[in-house]
Amino acid sequence: MTDQSRIRNFCIIAHIDHGKSTLADRIIEKTGLLTEREMQAQILDNMDLERERGITIKSQAVRIIYKAKDGEEYIFNLIDTPGHVDFNYEVSRSLAACDGALLVVDAAQGIEAQTLANVYMALDHDLDVLPIINKIDLPSADPQRVINEIEDVIGLEAQDAPQISAKTGQNIEEVLEQIVAKIPAPKGDPDAPFKALIFDSVYDSYKGVIVFFRVMDGSVRKGTPILMMATGFSTEVVEVGYFGAGQFIPCEELSAGMVGYLTASIKNVRDTRVGDTITNSQNPCREPLPGYKKVNPMVYCGMYPADGAKYPDLRDALEKLQLNDASLFYEPETSVALGFGFRCGFLGLLHLEIIQERLEREYNLDLVTTAPSVIYKVHKTNGEVIDLTNPTNLPDPSEIEYMEEPIVSAEIMVTTEFIGAIMDLCQERRGQYLGMEYMEETRAVLKYRLPLNEIIYDFFDALKSRSRGYASLDYELAGYERSDLVKLDILVNKEEVDALSFIVHGGTAYERGRRMCEKLKDEIPRQLFEIPIQAAIGSKIIARETVKAMRKDVLAKCYGGDITRKKKLLEKQKEGKKRMRQVGNVEIPQKAFMSVLKLDDK
Amino acid sequence: MESDIPATGGGMTGAAAGLEIYVHIPFCVKKCAYCDFLSGPAPLPLQRQYVSALCCEIQAAAEAARETAAETGEPAIESARPAAGPVTSIFIGGGTPSILPEDLPEQILEKIKQTFTVAPDAEITIEANPGTLSKEKLISYRKSGINRLSIGLQSPKDRELAILGRIHTWKDFEFGYDAARSAGFDNINIDLMFAIPRQTPAVWRENLETVAAFSPEHISAYSLIIEEGTPFAEQELDLPDEDEEYAMYEDTYRILREAGYHQYEISNYARPGRECRHNTGYWTRADYLGFGIGAASLYQETRFRNTRNLQVYLDTFSDRPDKNLLQKVRRDRQVLSRQDSMAEYMFLGLRLRQGISREGFRKAFGRELEEVYGPVLKKYLNMSLLEEKDGWIRLTRPGIHVSNTIMSDFL
């Protein structure tokens, strides 16, 4: 059994692109776990998508042996956390599994909103935070400014923070030594009843669910009867082990302070919720670890196969993705315009985009996605309250007493020159200004209450474009608020297209309706007849555009007896039609359904 | 004033029982700027070599046709000469067939007559470029049995001819046309092209009137289509817009109707009874054999096309005619399923102004039109893009303009 004093459990927190994964790779490499040749850049980001986007989606962990300058060998358990506000809860659970955190800050860019949010979260979990200044090889690096910023803004002692370049490997040794010196060893009770925190789980088709956890007290081995305290699921452990680089290494036992995995023929990832406490069902601990909550989707959208025949494929793909992602929700739904598909729930827009991309790439599906929607609370006149995830299901206005929408409290960090522009943006998005704090002379944090539905479409893009990429955003759900909401319907050739309906604030409905119509006019090709495109609230038309009728589509050319050629032309035309959705008499290209999601990119 | 439907029972109803022959001459003086057909300039000895290969292919094909006819138990054919069904039309197209010295078309027709049974009233057409015609050639054509001349004029304006890259002038045409009449041609087609760069509807109307004044029996009016790989595709052209092109098309119909021509197909206008029987065969799915490189055939519900490679063709038919050689040049063989045939029947038949008849469909496929295409027909009848009268379904005038969209729905 390993002495707890030689274990260090830590994570790395950083803003996107500040070099978290690169540092993780360097640490793994320096400790000799893998030769350089075996290293594929960024070991911990397994998915292609993670590598491409430079973000971590799933939590990952790795165990490393480090021989320190004091001559002792230490076990490092590095837990890599997801890097996006959508996955805040996962981040908080990963932090809870650690005793310390490395805070990586870009030597040129300094602290960002998300860095700050994560640091506060780490401090909330009583983690010792070890600042690291990365990217000192950049010409624009200004380590001293960043050190001062860390001290002023966060209040962390940072003068002896390692100044490194994860890219070139410069000063990585110093990071490793400081981990030994500054991150506390775990202090669990090895003799107490088994108590462990789940920080992630993945599905393996042979072993079933593989649960990632940190042992707080006691120990676990093969055959231990276990109980998941929140879900109530109990079973018997089949295998325990720890994390090699990209592989699972079985071992006899995991005891207090250790990080590892277990398998127990668990079929459903839903039984092993992130944040849940595992204990010994024969000898349970008294109470679970604090902080568990069931994460619920915040954003919903309809996903439909472009080719209706692929519906079963989409269902299978969603099922498989859900095995690894308990926060993905889906249920079948039917759209008049799009046929059979699924209403899917996500943690946020990034989560949505990731799932969409994975479905398209890993499962080779061509998808049509409807506008994302948040969950509205509809208070009906009969006293009933419904959670509305699909605008199509909005009851008749006469049955509605009032509606509520989710509100987030947002922190936007921005350099002072863009404060005006960002405040304008928040204003346009119905933001309620709460205050502003200067972090230093040139940077400030703006605090707003914003309706969630105003930030799920294109708020990030708008934020970036209005601040030349400098603004960063962090937000959390702050409850529901009564609001003047209406359902905006789009009528194509006088027929309502259910997949294009959405809920919008009364004050912005006209503008949005007008822009939707304009955009659709460009997306819908001319057809055999004139097509009116209308935006309506109830029976009131608020905007209208017209797609003129096609005038000419005739082949007045002689191909002689070469009928095959003529036929090929017609076939091509027919092929084009297949990529369209028939609504009434009108064919709407699939990309029209998506194009309306981004009305701001002009 | 919808008086342009020819009386049913004329030359255009249903698939003809006979066989049509198309002969491709891939030679011309110089490629036009819009042309994507298989043709190009070639020296005389090559032209002669090609015609001799053609004759070889014709003979081989006739033998093969005779055998299939025997196998499939088609009406027995008398004597040693004949092949499957009488040949009801021959079309020598190109390229510019009139570039050939006059003995060559004669040779080709001679070979066809020797090896196939040609109906006495067969329509025999040759295409001609006005820049290549002479009195001698025309007289010789008549002697070889050619009874229809198709003149590729494209435009009566030298300015437009220059834009198109044509080799001839208006004067050349006037000379050729008169010479053809003198030589005894009483069935002449003139090809015209509209939507030429910088052409306005007014200019096009003038062109039509100029040409109609010559009183040819038939006028084909095609719109210029910019094809990939042609010089036009590389250039910035000042083309008429969609509305102008629409107007030009409608002007064509109106002006030619006033001049006594009825529109019987999307691009074709004729004096009554002077519809091109050969082309009508394409739209009604008559059997036809194409000879020469790139030539397409429909034979017993199978489509195929010859190699486009001149050398392969010449090498294959360099010696004695052998039916086994045919397989060496025939490409893209596609045996049509019943579904294919029905779709073709529809989209080809709709090119004709008479449209398709419920009875014709029933006769051809033993099924009711309604049963196979009911919903599509209904859709377009409701939109007034198709119309039905006395069991015949055809495009309405607005329907013609969007005919591709409609036709593709039958695939």
XYZ file of N, CA and C in Angstrom, chain A residues 526 528-529 550-567 570-571 573-574 577, chain B residues 36-37 222-223 225 227 242-243 245-246 267 282 288 305 351 380 383 400-405 408-409 411:
156
model
N -35.867 29.442 -56.010
C -37.100 29.748 -56.737
C -37.750 28.452 -57.182
N -41.714 26.610 -58.716
C -42.622 26.772 -59.837
C -43.664 27.854 -59.618
N -43.736 28.328 -58.390
C -44.749 29.330 -58.100
C -44.149 30.313 -57.108
N -39.977 30.646 -60.261
C -38.962 30.332 -61.249
C -39.554 30.590 -62.627
N -38.792 31.229 -63.484
C -39.359 31.524 -64.793
C -38.865 30.545 -65.844
N -37.642 30.108 -65.689
C -37.098 29.314 -66.782
C -36.297 28.146 -66.252
N -36.679 26.993 -66.674
C -35.904 25.814 -66.361
C -36.208 24.813 -67.460
N -35.675 25.112 -68.611
C -36.026 24.294 -69.765
C -34.766 24.055 -70.576
N -34.672 22.871 -71.094
C -33.497 22.557 -71.888
C -33.867 22.638 -73.346
N -33.786 23.840 -73.895
C -34.149 24.002 -75.299
C -32.939 23.714 -76.166
N -32.282 22.623 -75.841
C -31.126 22.277 -76.650
C -31.337 20.863 -77.142
N -30.797 20.609 -78.306
C -30.956 19.294 -78.875
C -29.755 18.449 -78.514
N -30.010 17.332 -77.873
C -28.905 16.425 -77.631
C -28.980 15.239 -78.580
N -29.721 15.422 -79.658
C -29.839 14.350 -80.624
C -30.384 13.120 -79.938
N -29.853 11.997 -80.279
C -30.345 10.761 -79.677
C -29.712 10.486 -78.331
N -28.905 11.433 -77.847
C -28.205 11.184 -76.600
C -29.121 11.439 -75.404
N -30.080 10.537 -75.264
C -31.089 10.679 -74.221
C -30.453 10.507 -72.851
N -29.427 9.676 -72.806
C -28.779 9.404 -71.520
C -28.263 10.689 -70.890
N -27.747 11.548 -71.755
C -27.201 12.797 -71.244
C -28.306 13.680 -70.663
N -29.368 13.743 -71.395
C -30.526 14.509 -70.935
C -31.039 13.941 -69.607
N -31.067 12.624 -69.562
C -31.562 11.951 -68.374
C -30.660 12.253 -67.177
N -31.511 15.501 -65.711
C -32.741 15.445 -64.917
C -32.493 14.725 -63.598
N -31.648 13.715 -63.654
C -31.346 12.967 -62.435
C -30.633 13.845 -61.420
N -30.932 16.981 -61.164
C -31.962 17.854 -60.622
C -32.765 17.154 -59.527
N -33.066 15.908 -59.813
C -33.831 15.099 -58.865
C -33.022 14.923 -57.570
N -33.273 17.756 -55.362
C -34.557 17.806 -54.656
C -34.533 16.951 -53.412
N -20.001 21.748 -77.826
C -19.420 20.681 -77.027
C -19.744 19.318 -77.643
N -20.070 19.324 -78.915
C -20.302 18.052 -79.592
C -18.968 17.452 -80.005
N -33.053 26.813 -80.824
C -32.448 26.385 -79.573
C -31.932 27.584 -78.816
N -31.940 27.471 -77.473
C -31.284 28.542 -76.729
C -29.830 28.143 -76.509
N -26.701 27.292 -74.763
C -26.405 26.778 -73.418
C -24.895 26.744 -73.275
N -21.764 25.346 -72.170
C -21.332 24.038 -71.697
C -19.901 24.106 -71.205
N -32.840 36.105 -67.517
C -33.896 35.107 -67.515
C -35.192 35.629 -68.138
N -35.540 36.854 -67.791
C -36.788 37.413 -68.305
C -36.727 37.637 -69.811
N -34.840 35.961 -71.878
C -34.852 34.653 -72.519
C -36.274 34.097 -72.570
N -36.989 34.339 -71.498
C -38.385 33.920 -71.437
C -39.168 34.581 -72.575
N -38.275 22.674 -78.850
C -37.433 23.561 -79.663
C -37.731 23.493 -81.152
N -36.928 9.933 -81.530
C -36.213 9.994 -80.244
C -37.175 10.226 -79.091
N -33.420 3.024 -82.426
C -32.494 3.644 -83.362
C -31.081 3.154 -83.119
N -23.740 3.555 -76.279
C -23.158 4.612 -77.086
C -21.777 4.149 -77.526
N -41.810 16.277 -74.060
C -41.130 17.268 -74.901
C -41.996 17.610 -76.113
N -49.110 18.477 -60.933
C -48.841 19.483 -61.967
C -50.097 19.908 -62.723
N -51.477 22.542 -60.670
C -50.720 23.783 -60.750
C -50.839 24.412 -62.138
N -43.981 24.586 -70.038
C -42.813 24.400 -70.893
C -41.580 25.065 -70.269
N -41.790 26.227 -69.718
C -40.657 27.006 -69.229
C -39.976 26.383 -68.016
N -40.703 25.544 -67.342
C -40.105 24.898 -66.170
C -40.123 23.381 -66.363
N -39.996 22.973 -67.626
C -40.205 21.554 -67.933
C -39.198 20.635 -67.270
N -37.974 21.118 -67.051
C -36.994 20.233 -66.405
C -37.459 19.807 -65.024
N -37.967 20.782 -64.293
C -38.437 20.492 -62.940
C -39.541 19.437 -62.986
N -38.186 15.944 -64.221
C -37.349 15.210 -63.262
C -38.206 14.516 -62.210
N -39.429 14.939 -62.081
C -40.318 14.297 -61.118
C -40.825 12.938 -61.592
N -38.745 10.739 -62.853
C -37.616 9.798 -62.732
C -37.770 8.982 -61.456
